[in-house]
Amino acid sequence: SLIPAILVTVDLAHFEFVAHNIEYGNELTMVLIDLVILFSLVNESVSQSPSTGISFGMVVVSGMVAVLQLTLYNVAGGHLAHFFEFVFEMFSAGTFFWFCIDNKVLADMRIS
């Protein structure tokens, strides 16, 4: 996120398209991180917990939204893609939230 921010600060008119593509490509990397988190949950003993299914659904949806957002930006322009950016961020935050909840449940199970 730092590189696109610097590019836009230097010259918005010249670097806006490149900066957005870097930023939206970065969201694909965030989906991969969400997948790593999800697989760490599945490997734990609480993988049968209901929130694991919710996390999986959120990762799938956020991945689809990230790809759709990158495609929309390059085909239809930035206005519509920005709406999907906010949707992606909500699903990504939800994935991390459920990861925290699952880890709390796992910690409680190990303590008792």
XYZ file of C-alpha atoms in Angstrom:
112
model
C 0.000 0.000 0.000
C 2.942 2.326 0.516
C 4.109 2.189 -3.115
C 0.699 3.128 -4.605
C 0.367 5.918 -2.028
C 3.766 7.320 -2.988
C 2.975 7.058 -6.702
C -0.317 8.911 -6.306
C 1.364 11.543 -4.131
C 4.044 12.143 -6.765
C 1.666 12.491 -9.725
C -1.981 11.480 -9.461
C -2.806 11.941 -13.140
C 0.127 9.860 -14.325
C 0.168 7.061 -11.740
C -3.500 6.631 -10.784
C -4.126 3.597 -13.033
C -0.899 1.846 -12.009
C -1.439 2.604 -8.320
C -4.960 1.181 -8.380
C -3.800 -1.989 -10.115
C -1.050 -2.463 -7.536
C -3.535 -1.892 -4.707
C -6.142 -4.255 -6.136
C -3.444 -6.836 -6.848
C -2.411 -6.509 -3.206
C -5.919 -7.584 -2.248
C -5.329 -10.877 -4.040
C -2.320 -11.327 -1.748
C -4.588 -10.625 1.227
C -6.883 -13.436 0.048
C -3.883 -15.797 0.060
C -3.109 -14.741 3.642
C -6.744 -15.380 4.558
C -6.395 -18.869 3.050
C -3.288 -19.557 5.145
C -5.202 -18.488 8.250
C -8.138 -20.677 7.252
C -5.932 -23.737 6.724
C -4.340 -23.209 10.137
C -7.850 -23.303 11.614
C -8.768 -26.474 9.735
C -5.653 -28.218 11.043
C -6.579 -27.486 14.657
C -8.829 -29.702 16.717
C -11.675 -27.157 16.603
C -11.999 -27.428 12.850
C -15.529 -28.725 13.357
C -16.626 -25.437 14.891
C -19.386 -23.572 13.011
C -17.245 -20.464 12.616
C -14.751 -22.383 10.454
C -17.455 -22.746 7.813
C -18.186 -19.038 8.094
C -14.482 -18.244 7.658
C -14.288 -20.475 4.588
C -17.294 -18.733 3.059
C -15.807 -15.321 3.760
C -12.485 -16.261 2.140
C -14.243 -17.574 -0.969
C -16.430 -14.478 -1.272
C -13.538 -12.085 -0.650
C -11.477 -13.876 -3.314
C -14.276 -13.567 -5.840
C -14.794 -9.911 -4.964
C -11.051 -9.164 -5.290
C -10.908 -10.716 -8.774
C -14.141 -8.964 -9.794
C -12.862 -5.659 -8.488
C -9.594 -5.875 -10.436
C -11.483 -6.855 -13.579
C -14.059 -4.081 -13.187
C -11.379 -1.453 -12.664
C -9.605 -2.429 -15.865
C -12.812 -2.800 -17.921
C -15.438 -0.392 -16.565
C -13.379 2.165 -14.667
C -12.741 3.044 -11.055
C -16.102 4.209 -9.736
C -17.786 0.802 -9.645
C -14.599 -0.954 -8.505
C -14.445 1.228 -5.401
C -17.754 -0.155 -4.153
C -16.321 -3.665 -4.384
C -13.206 -2.490 -2.553
C -15.313 -1.719 0.511
C -17.113 -5.078 0.252
C -13.763 -6.878 0.032
C -12.457 -5.089 3.122
C -15.571 -6.076 5.095
C -15.184 -9.764 4.208
C -11.464 -9.713 4.914
C -12.072 -8.129 8.325
C -14.768 -10.738 8.986
C -12.315 -13.535 8.219
C -9.840 -12.181 10.764
C -12.626 -11.717 13.309
C -13.742 -15.349 12.993
C -10.104 -16.436 13.189
C -9.840 -14.634 16.538
C -13.083 -16.214 17.753
C -11.892 -19.703 16.772
C -8.588 -19.162 18.551
C -10.402 -18.038 21.679
C -12.546 -21.184 21.586
C -9.403 -23.285 21.054
C -7.642 -21.577 23.963
C -10.673 -22.089 26.218
C -10.762 -25.790 25.285
C -7.066 -26.219 26.082
C -7.407 -24.448 29.426
C -10.312 -26.567 30.631
